């Protein structure tokens, strides 16, 4: 995807569709902007007036609780008006095309679409066809990308381990079907992480993944050894075709993250998970709820990151219109 689709003529973020092609300086600006919003939750009135008078539509073609809720909360904390469009109730199920649906929403003077879709490239398609005054934020498309999840993960890592260049990060589990993993790999490499590993069974790791500048491990102990950060992924059973795993029980025996298995990682390792968690499948409760887990912090920081992306996109558009 050309970076120009995401950026305004002066290089600022207009749409946020993928991490791919964006500069380290821009990712750092997102993290720094999120840092400025992180304290809003502690104010008596948890709002800033930055997007007052703007209208944001959460256009979710795929079910989601945490992502949609944090996008909605982020928009409201920026004082925007928010509409949550339930696709199952819209005219698209009556035969209206996606573009016709968009045109009707545009006629209501929308300023931003937050899009989640089961098909890869859906957010990009919408960004190419919306009116110039509208920004599009990708809230996850197919197996392709989930850029705000990757950035909230980078924010969480930076809060605990500020120097990316010294970090060894292992991403464990279903790499094959994970849009989160793909975005995390691009973000970690762009931020200059010392080493990025992917760990999992051969059936869940795409053959081309080494081209993304990662080391591949099929043995969990080898993959976790001397790591600073471990990101465990959910098994995306809804995206699997055919039998890729013997059973959830056997998967946990081989790749489930337990305290015993974490002993080979560095003593101050942090454990992350983009959720939702399958306890006893990819992670043990003792780890998910343990002292090294920063999983709930990821959820909290997700609001600040989404506030940052929305604010930057609207700011870029305002700059381009001046």
mmCIF file of C-alpha atoms in Angstrom:
data_model
loop_
_atom_site.group_PDB
_atom_site.id
_atom_site.type_symbol
_atom_site.label_atom_id
_atom_site.label_comp_id
_atom_site.label_asym_id
_atom_site.label_seq_id
_atom_site.Cartn_x
_atom_site.Cartn_y
_atom_site.Cartn_z
ATOM 1 C CA UNK A 1 0.000 0.000 0.000
ATOM 2 C CA UNK A 2 1.460 3.399 -0.907
ATOM 3 C CA UNK A 3 2.186 5.515 2.162
ATOM 4 C CA UNK A 4 0.699 8.463 0.256
ATOM 5 C CA UNK A 5 -2.797 7.014 0.720
ATOM 6 C CA UNK A 6 -2.370 7.353 4.481
ATOM 7 C CA UNK A 7 -0.587 10.685 4.532
ATOM 8 C CA UNK A 8 -1.554 14.245 3.699
ATOM 9 C CA UNK A 9 0.620 16.177 1.185
ATOM 10 C CA UNK A 10 2.711 17.555 4.073
ATOM 11 C CA UNK A 11 3.396 14.031 5.419
ATOM 12 C CA UNK A 12 0.920 13.976 8.291
ATOM 13 C CA UNK A 13 -1.372 11.053 9.142
ATOM 14 C CA UNK A 14 -4.694 11.354 7.241
ATOM 15 C CA UNK A 15 -5.895 7.728 7.306
ATOM 16 C CA UNK A 16 -4.469 4.963 9.529
ATOM 17 C CA UNK A 17 -4.754 1.690 7.587
ATOM 18 C CA UNK A 18 -1.495 -0.183 8.202
ATOM 19 C CA UNK A 19 1.889 0.208 9.904
ATOM 20 C CA UNK A 20 3.610 -0.841 6.681
ATOM 21 C CA UNK A 21 5.400 2.025 4.935
ATOM 22 C CA UNK A 22 5.138 4.484 7.834
ATOM 23 C CA UNK A 23 8.295 6.020 9.281
ATOM 24 C CA UNK A 24 9.738 5.542 12.740
ATOM 25 C CA UNK A 25 9.316 9.298 13.294
ATOM 26 C CA UNK A 26 5.579 9.064 12.623
ATOM 27 C CA UNK A 27 5.122 6.019 14.877
ATOM 28 C CA UNK A 28 7.045 7.841 17.598
ATOM 29 C CA UNK A 29 4.774 10.879 17.139
ATOM 30 C CA UNK A 30 1.740 8.600 17.677
ATOM 31 C CA UNK A 31 3.292 7.239 20.883
ATOM 32 C CA UNK A 32 4.206 10.718 22.128
ATOM 33 C CA UNK A 33 0.730 12.055 21.352
ATOM 34 C CA UNK A 34 -0.818 9.092 23.185
ATOM 35 C CA UNK A 35 1.418 9.903 26.152
ATOM 36 C CA UNK A 36 -0.136 13.382 26.270
ATOM 37 C CA UNK A 37 -3.622 11.793 26.415
ATOM 38 C CA UNK A 38 -2.796 9.075 28.946
ATOM 39 C CA UNK A 39 -3.637 11.326 31.901
ATOM 40 C CA UNK A 40 -7.120 12.318 30.673
ATOM 41 C CA UNK A 41 -8.584 9.276 32.447
ATOM 42 C CA UNK A 42 -7.425 10.730 35.788
ATOM 43 C CA UNK A 43 -9.179 14.077 35.325
ATOM 44 C CA UNK A 44 -12.429 14.852 37.140
ATOM 45 C CA UNK A 45 -14.048 15.388 33.738
ATOM 46 C CA UNK A 46 -12.497 12.758 31.472
ATOM 47 C CA UNK A 47 -12.702 14.833 28.282
ATOM 48 C CA UNK A 48 -10.703 17.201 26.113
ATOM 49 C CA UNK A 49 -12.445 19.449 23.536
ATOM 50 C CA UNK A 50 -10.228 18.586 20.552
ATOM 51 C CA UNK A 51 -12.882 16.918 18.355
ATOM 52 C CA UNK A 52 -15.917 18.852 19.562
ATOM 53 C CA UNK A 53 -18.373 19.178 16.668
ATOM 54 C CA UNK A 54 -16.890 16.191 14.779
ATOM 55 C CA UNK A 55 -18.877 13.033 14.049
ATOM 56 C CA UNK A 56 -17.246 9.599 14.086
ATOM 57 C CA UNK A 57 -18.963 6.411 12.897
ATOM 58 C CA UNK A 58 -17.877 3.001 14.176
ATOM 59 C CA UNK A 59 -18.557 0.827 11.127
ATOM 60 C CA UNK A 60 -18.061 -2.722 12.404
ATOM 61 C CA UNK A 61 -18.765 -5.541 9.948
ATOM 62 C CA UNK A 62 -17.200 -8.006 12.414
ATOM 63 C CA UNK A 63 -18.157 -8.588 16.022
ATOM 64 C CA UNK A 64 -15.947 -6.914 18.599
ATOM 65 C CA UNK A 65 -16.393 -5.787 22.162
ATOM 66 C CA UNK A 66 -13.067 -4.455 23.422
ATOM 67 C CA UNK A 67 -11.896 -2.760 20.216
ATOM 68 C CA UNK A 68 -15.219 -1.081 19.472
ATOM 69 C CA UNK A 69 -15.664 0.024 23.076
ATOM 70 C CA UNK A 70 -12.198 1.573 23.312
ATOM 71 C CA UNK A 71 -12.643 3.380 19.987
ATOM 72 C CA UNK A 72 -15.999 4.732 21.199
ATOM 73 C CA UNK A 73 -14.554 5.811 24.539
ATOM 74 C CA UNK A 74 -11.551 7.420 22.830
ATOM 75 C CA UNK A 75 -13.822 9.444 20.536
ATOM 76 C CA UNK A 76 -16.022 10.554 23.432
ATOM 77 C CA UNK A 77 -12.997 11.596 25.484
ATOM 78 C CA UNK A 78 -12.067 13.812 22.541
ATOM 79 C CA UNK A 79 -15.637 15.281 22.741
ATOM 80 C CA UNK A 80 -16.709 13.902 19.332
ATOM 81 C CA UNK A 81 -20.227 12.694 18.555
ATOM 82 C CA UNK A 82 -20.174 8.907 18.016
ATOM 83 C CA UNK A 83 -22.481 6.608 16.053
ATOM 84 C CA UNK A 84 -22.212 2.822 16.324
ATOM 85 C CA UNK A 85 -23.649 1.306 13.146
ATOM 86 C CA UNK A 86 -24.818 -2.265 13.563
ATOM 87 C CA UNK A 87 -24.188 -3.728 10.120
ATOM 88 C CA UNK A 88 -26.665 -6.543 10.654
ATOM 89 C CA UNK A 89 -29.378 -3.879 10.782
ATOM 90 C CA UNK A 90 -28.259 -1.824 7.798
ATOM 91 C CA UNK A 91 -29.370 -1.777 4.214
ATOM 92 C CA UNK A 92 -26.312 -3.797 3.135
ATOM 93 C CA UNK A 93 -28.157 -6.934 4.211
ATOM 94 C CA UNK A 94 -31.038 -5.802 1.979
ATOM 95 C CA UNK A 95 -28.862 -5.664 -1.109
ATOM 96 C CA UNK A 96 -27.454 -2.140 -0.920
ATOM 97 C CA UNK A 97 -23.784 -2.001 -1.933
ATOM 98 C CA UNK A 98 -21.076 -0.953 0.503
ATOM 99 C CA UNK A 99 -20.393 2.173 -1.524
ATOM 100 C CA UNK A 100 -24.062 3.174 -1.474
ATOM 101 C CA UNK A 101 -24.076 2.731 2.301
ATOM 102 C CA UNK A 102 -20.970 4.922 2.551
ATOM 103 C CA UNK A 103 -22.459 7.601 0.326
ATOM 104 C CA UNK A 104 -25.550 7.781 2.524
ATOM 105 C CA UNK A 105 -23.442 8.096 5.666
ATOM 106 C CA UNK A 106 -21.269 10.728 3.988
ATOM 107 C CA UNK A 107 -24.427 12.720 3.234
ATOM 108 C CA UNK A 108 -24.892 12.994 7.005
ATOM 109 C CA UNK A 109 -21.593 14.962 7.171
ATOM 110 C CA UNK A 110 -19.506 12.314 8.858
ATOM 111 C CA UNK A 111 -15.880 13.224 9.657
ATOM 112 C CA UNK A 112 -14.351 9.795 10.297
ATOM 113 C CA UNK A 113 -15.060 6.105 9.790
ATOM 114 C CA UNK A 114 -13.588 3.476 12.116
ATOM 115 C CA UNK A 115 -13.816 0.258 10.085
ATOM 116 C CA UNK A 116 -13.555 -3.394 11.106
ATOM 117 C CA UNK A 117 -14.096 -6.004 8.406
ATOM 118 C CA UNK A 118 -13.444 -9.727 7.862
ATOM 119 C CA UNK A 119 -11.908 -9.106 4.419
ATOM 120 C CA UNK A 120 -8.293 -7.993 4.019
ATOM 121 C CA UNK A 121 -8.089 -4.638 2.264
ATOM 122 C CA UNK A 122 -11.599 -3.473 3.207
ATOM 123 C CA UNK A 123 -10.422 -0.389 5.101
ATOM 124 C CA UNK A 124 -8.094 0.528 2.233
ATOM 125 C CA UNK A 125 -10.982 0.178 -0.240
ATOM 126 C CA UNK A 126 -13.143 2.495 1.833
ATOM 127 C CA UNK A 127 -10.307 5.018 2.225
ATOM 128 C CA UNK A 128 -9.905 5.160 -1.546
ATOM 129 C CA UNK A 129 -13.590 5.936 -2.062
ATOM 130 C CA UNK A 130 -14.592 8.272 0.770
ATOM 131 C CA UNK A 131 -14.965 12.007 0.276
ATOM 132 C CA UNK A 132 -11.782 14.059 0.831
ATOM 133 C CA UNK A 133 -13.006 15.480 4.140
ATOM 134 C CA UNK A 134 -13.299 12.007 5.763
ATOM 135 C CA UNK A 135 -10.591 9.993 7.520
ATOM 136 C CA UNK A 136 -10.621 6.190 7.823
ATOM 137 C CA UNK A 137 -9.118 4.269 10.734
ATOM 138 C CA UNK A 138 -8.585 0.518 10.300
ATOM 139 C CA UNK A 139 -9.865 -1.363 13.365
ATOM 140 C CA UNK A 140 -8.788 -4.714 11.875
ATOM 141 C CA UNK A 141 -9.236 -6.147 8.368
ATOM 142 C CA UNK A 142 -9.071 -9.881 7.656
ATOM 143 C CA UNK A 143 -5.560 -11.255 8.150
ATOM 144 C CA UNK A 144 -4.015 -8.016 6.915
ATOM 145 C CA UNK A 145 -3.576 -5.410 9.639
ATOM 146 C CA UNK A 146 -4.662 -4.112 13.029
ATOM 147 C CA UNK A 147 -2.507 -0.994 13.316
ATOM 148 C CA UNK A 148 -3.963 0.591 16.458
ATOM 149 C CA UNK A 149 -3.536 -2.713 18.338
ATOM 150 C CA UNK A 150 0.122 -2.804 17.268
ATOM 151 C CA UNK A 151 0.632 0.785 18.408
ATOM 152 C CA UNK A 152 -0.967 0.211 21.815
ATOM 153 C CA UNK A 153 1.366 -2.767 22.137
ATOM 154 C CA UNK A 154 4.358 -0.516 21.283
ATOM 155 C CA UNK A 155 3.087 2.025 23.830
ATOM 156 C CA UNK A 156 2.862 -0.680 26.499
ATOM 157 C CA UNK A 157 6.359 -1.942 25.710
ATOM 158 C CA UNK A 158 7.852 1.579 25.740
ATOM 159 C CA UNK A 159 6.319 2.293 29.133
ATOM 160 C CA UNK A 160 8.219 -0.682 30.581
ATOM 161 C CA UNK A 161 11.301 -0.893 28.335
ATOM 162 C CA UNK A 162 12.026 2.430 26.600
ATOM 163 C CA UNK A 163 14.990 1.322 24.473
ATOM 164 C CA UNK A 164 13.614 -0.784 21.614
ATOM 165 C CA UNK A 165 17.081 -1.411 20.177
ATOM 166 C CA UNK A 166 18.020 -3.640 23.121
ATOM 167 C CA UNK A 167 14.863 -5.746 23.120
ATOM 168 C CA UNK A 168 14.277 -9.356 22.142
ATOM 169 C CA UNK A 169 10.547 -9.852 21.517
ATOM 170 C CA UNK A 170 8.844 -13.216 20.957
ATOM 171 C CA UNK A 171 5.384 -13.430 19.355
ATOM 172 C CA UNK A 172 3.926 -16.845 20.204
ATOM 173 C CA UNK A 173 1.063 -18.762 18.633
ATOM 174 C CA UNK A 174 -1.160 -18.436 15.578
ATOM 175 C CA UNK A 175 0.959 -16.202 13.346
ATOM 176 C CA UNK A 176 -0.710 -17.534 10.204
ATOM 177 C CA UNK A 177 -4.149 -16.023 10.808
ATOM 178 C CA UNK A 178 -3.211 -13.040 12.949
ATOM 179 C CA UNK A 179 -3.512 -9.493 11.599
ATOM 180 C CA UNK A 180 -2.203 -8.375 14.997
ATOM 181 C CA UNK A 181 1.057 -10.311 14.571
ATOM 182 C CA UNK A 182 1.650 -8.869 11.119
ATOM 183 C CA UNK A 183 1.183 -5.307 12.379
ATOM 184 C CA UNK A 184 3.288 -5.988 15.482
ATOM 185 C CA UNK A 185 6.175 -7.289 13.352
ATOM 186 C CA UNK A 186 6.120 -4.178 11.139
ATOM 187 C CA UNK A 187 5.910 -1.890 14.171
ATOM 188 C CA UNK A 188 8.721 -3.619 16.084
ATOM 189 C CA UNK A 189 11.033 -3.557 13.081
ATOM 190 C CA UNK A 190 10.219 0.077 12.338
ATOM 191 C CA UNK A 191 10.899 1.006 15.973
ATOM 192 C CA UNK A 192 14.271 -0.770 15.724
ATOM 193 C CA UNK A 193 13.702 -3.732 18.044
ATOM 194 C CA UNK A 194 16.888 -5.731 18.527
ATOM 195 C CA UNK A 195 15.364 -9.101 17.606
ATOM 196 C CA UNK A 196 11.828 -10.171 16.683
ATOM 197 C CA UNK A 197 10.934 -13.874 16.958
ATOM 198 C CA UNK A 198 7.842 -15.805 15.972
ATOM 199 C CA UNK A 199 7.162 -19.067 17.801
ATOM 200 C CA UNK A 200 4.606 -21.755 16.969
ATOM 201 C CA UNK A 201 3.828 -24.989 15.153
ATOM 202 C CA UNK A 202 4.700 -25.186 11.460
ATOM 203 C CA UNK A 203 1.009 -25.256 10.556
ATOM 204 C CA UNK A 204 0.460 -21.826 12.130
ATOM 205 C CA UNK A 205 3.492 -19.963 10.773
ATOM 206 C CA UNK A 206 3.413 -18.763 7.134
ATOM 207 C CA UNK A 207 6.357 -19.889 5.012
ATOM 208 C CA UNK A 208 7.128 -16.340 3.910
ATOM 209 C CA UNK A 209 7.323 -14.842 7.391
ATOM 210 C CA UNK A 210 11.150 -14.790 7.504
ATOM 211 C CA UNK A 211 10.986 -12.163 4.769
ATOM 212 C CA UNK A 212 9.550 -9.823 7.412
ATOM 213 C CA UNK A 213 12.881 -9.832 9.294
ATOM 214 C CA UNK A 214 11.975 -12.280 12.060
ATOM 215 C CA UNK A 215 13.572 -15.457 13.444
ATOM 216 C CA UNK A 216 11.337 -18.522 13.416
ATOM 217 C CA UNK A 217 11.181 -21.034 16.283
ATOM 218 C CA UNK A 218 9.049 -24.147 16.533
ATOM 219 C CA UNK A 219 10.240 -25.078 20.045
ATOM 220 C CA UNK A 220 8.733 -22.851 22.734
ATOM 221 C CA UNK A 221 11.694 -23.046 25.149
ATOM 222 C CA UNK A 222 14.146 -22.045 22.421
ATOM 223 C CA UNK A 223 11.879 -19.203 21.323
ATOM 224 C CA UNK A 224 11.433 -17.803 24.837
ATOM 225 C CA UNK A 225 15.086 -17.978 25.854
ATOM 226 C CA UNK A 226 16.487 -14.570 26.963
ATOM 227 C CA UNK A 227 13.444 -12.636 25.759
ATOM 228 C CA UNK A 228 12.448 -9.244 27.205
ATOM 229 C CA UNK A 229 8.867 -9.297 25.920
ATOM 230 C CA UNK A 230 6.537 -12.223 25.165
ATOM 231 C CA UNK A 231 3.338 -11.578 23.191
ATOM 232 C CA UNK A 232 0.971 -14.545 23.163
ATOM 233 C CA UNK A 233 -1.733 -14.714 20.495
ATOM 234 C CA UNK A 234 -5.221 -16.184 20.466
ATOM 235 C CA UNK A 235 -5.865 -19.184 18.230
ATOM 236 C CA UNK A 236 -8.008 -17.787 15.393
ATOM 237 C CA UNK A 237 -10.206 -20.878 15.037
ATOM 238 C CA UNK A 238 -12.814 -18.929 13.051
ATOM 239 C CA UNK A 239 -10.229 -18.294 10.294
ATOM 240 C CA UNK A 240 -8.770 -21.819 10.138
ATOM 241 C CA UNK A 241 -9.516 -24.058 7.177
ATOM 242 C CA UNK A 242 -8.990 -27.779 7.808
ATOM 243 C CA UNK A 243 -7.293 -29.414 10.779
ATOM 244 C CA UNK A 244 -4.203 -27.421 11.703
ATOM 245 C CA UNK A 245 -3.992 -28.571 15.323
ATOM 246 C CA UNK A 246 -4.591 -31.953 17.015
ATOM 247 C CA UNK A 247 -6.486 -30.382 19.939
ATOM 248 C CA UNK A 248 -6.519 -27.332 22.193
ATOM 249 C CA UNK A 249 -5.218 -29.522 25.029
ATOM 250 C CA UNK A 250 -2.199 -30.695 23.020
ATOM 251 C CA UNK A 251 -1.543 -27.133 21.834
ATOM 252 C CA UNK A 252 -1.358 -25.993 25.458
ATOM 253 C CA UNK A 253 1.023 -28.841 26.290
ATOM 254 C CA UNK A 254 3.409 -27.661 23.552
ATOM 255 C CA UNK A 255 2.866 -23.899 23.288
ATOM 256 C CA UNK A 256 0.836 -22.772 26.297
ATOM 257 C CA UNK A 257 2.591 -20.056 28.287
ATOM 258 C CA UNK A 258 3.176 -21.150 31.886
ATOM 259 C CA UNK A 259 5.371 -19.841 34.704
ATOM 260 C CA UNK A 260 7.636 -22.868 34.325
ATOM 261 C CA UNK A 261 8.209 -22.167 30.636
ATOM 262 C CA UNK A 262 8.899 -18.480 31.311
ATOM 263 C CA UNK A 263 11.900 -19.386 33.456
ATOM 264 C CA UNK A 264 14.169 -19.284 30.393
ATOM 265 C CA UNK A 265 13.154 -15.690 29.603
ATOM 266 C CA UNK A 266 14.854 -12.733 31.275
ATOM 267 C CA UNK A 267 13.806 -12.218 34.922
ATOM 268 C CA UNK A 268 12.073 -8.902 34.125
ATOM 269 C CA UNK A 269 10.222 -10.199 31.058
ATOM 270 C CA UNK A 270 6.761 -8.741 30.460
ATOM 271 C CA UNK A 271 3.871 -10.813 29.100
ATOM 272 C CA UNK A 272 1.293 -9.397 26.695
ATOM 273 C CA UNK A 273 -1.841 -10.665 24.941
ATOM 274 C CA UNK A 274 -4.089 -8.722 22.539
ATOM 275 C CA UNK A 275 -7.153 -10.580 23.834
ATOM 276 C CA UNK A 276 -9.575 -12.118 24.131
ATOM 277 C CA UNK A 277 -7.703 -14.650 26.261
ATOM 278 C CA UNK A 278 -8.300 -18.381 26.048
ATOM 279 C CA UNK A 279 -7.111 -19.506 29.470
ATOM 280 C CA UNK A 280 -5.649 -22.979 29.440
ATOM 281 C CA UNK A 281 -5.190 -22.880 25.649
ATOM 282 C CA UNK A 282 -2.544 -20.256 24.837
ATOM 283 C CA UNK A 283 -1.853 -18.987 28.338
ATOM 284 C CA UNK A 284 -2.200 -20.240 31.924
ATOM 285 C CA UNK A 285 -4.167 -18.173 34.418
ATOM 286 C CA UNK A 286 -1.106 -17.986 36.675
ATOM 287 C CA UNK A 287 0.671 -16.044 33.912
ATOM 288 C CA UNK A 288 -2.294 -14.017 32.657
ATOM 289 C CA UNK A 289 -2.974 -12.771 36.191
ATOM 290 C CA UNK A 290 0.641 -12.822 37.385
ATOM 291 C CA UNK A 291 3.139 -10.089 38.214
ATOM 292 C CA UNK A 292 4.722 -10.121 34.771
ATOM 293 C CA UNK A 293 1.432 -9.658 32.926
ATOM 294 C CA UNK A 294 0.680 -6.225 31.431
ATOM 295 C CA UNK A 295 -2.429 -7.424 29.601
ATOM 296 C CA UNK A 296 -4.895 -5.077 31.318
ATOM 297 C CA UNK A 297 -2.492 -2.169 30.831
ATOM 298 C CA UNK A 298 -2.720 -2.868 27.090
ATOM 299 C CA UNK A 299 -6.473 -2.319 27.290
ATOM 300 C CA UNK A 300 -6.062 0.952 29.208
ATOM 301 C CA UNK A 301 -3.398 2.277 26.839
ATOM 302 C CA UNK A 302 -5.551 1.369 23.855
ATOM 303 C CA UNK A 303 -7.811 4.343 24.595
ATOM 304 C CA UNK A 304 -4.902 6.820 24.617
ATOM 305 C CA UNK A 305 -3.494 5.391 21.364
ATOM 306 C CA UNK A 306 -6.870 5.614 19.622
ATOM 307 C CA UNK A 307 -7.326 9.175 20.884
ATOM 308 C CA UNK A 308 -3.907 10.009 19.418
ATOM 309 C CA UNK A 309 -4.626 8.498 16.004
ATOM 310 C CA UNK A 310 -8.031 10.199 15.736
ATOM 311 C CA UNK A 311 -6.641 13.565 16.814
ATOM 312 C CA UNK A 312 -3.693 13.342 14.421
ATOM 313 C CA UNK A 313 -5.872 12.332 11.464
ATOM 314 C CA UNK A 314 -8.289 15.211 11.974
ATOM 315 C CA UNK A 315 -5.378 17.580 12.534
ATOM 316 C CA UNK A 316 -3.736 16.507 9.250
ATOM 317 C CA UNK A 317 -6.963 17.058 7.370
ATOM 318 C CA UNK A 318 -7.432 20.504 8.893
ATOM 319 C CA UNK A 319 -3.862 21.375 7.923
ATOM 320 C CA UNK A 320 -4.431 20.212 4.339
ATOM 321 C CA UNK A 321 -7.617 22.289 4.074
ATOM 322 C CA UNK A 322 -5.933 25.510 5.223
#
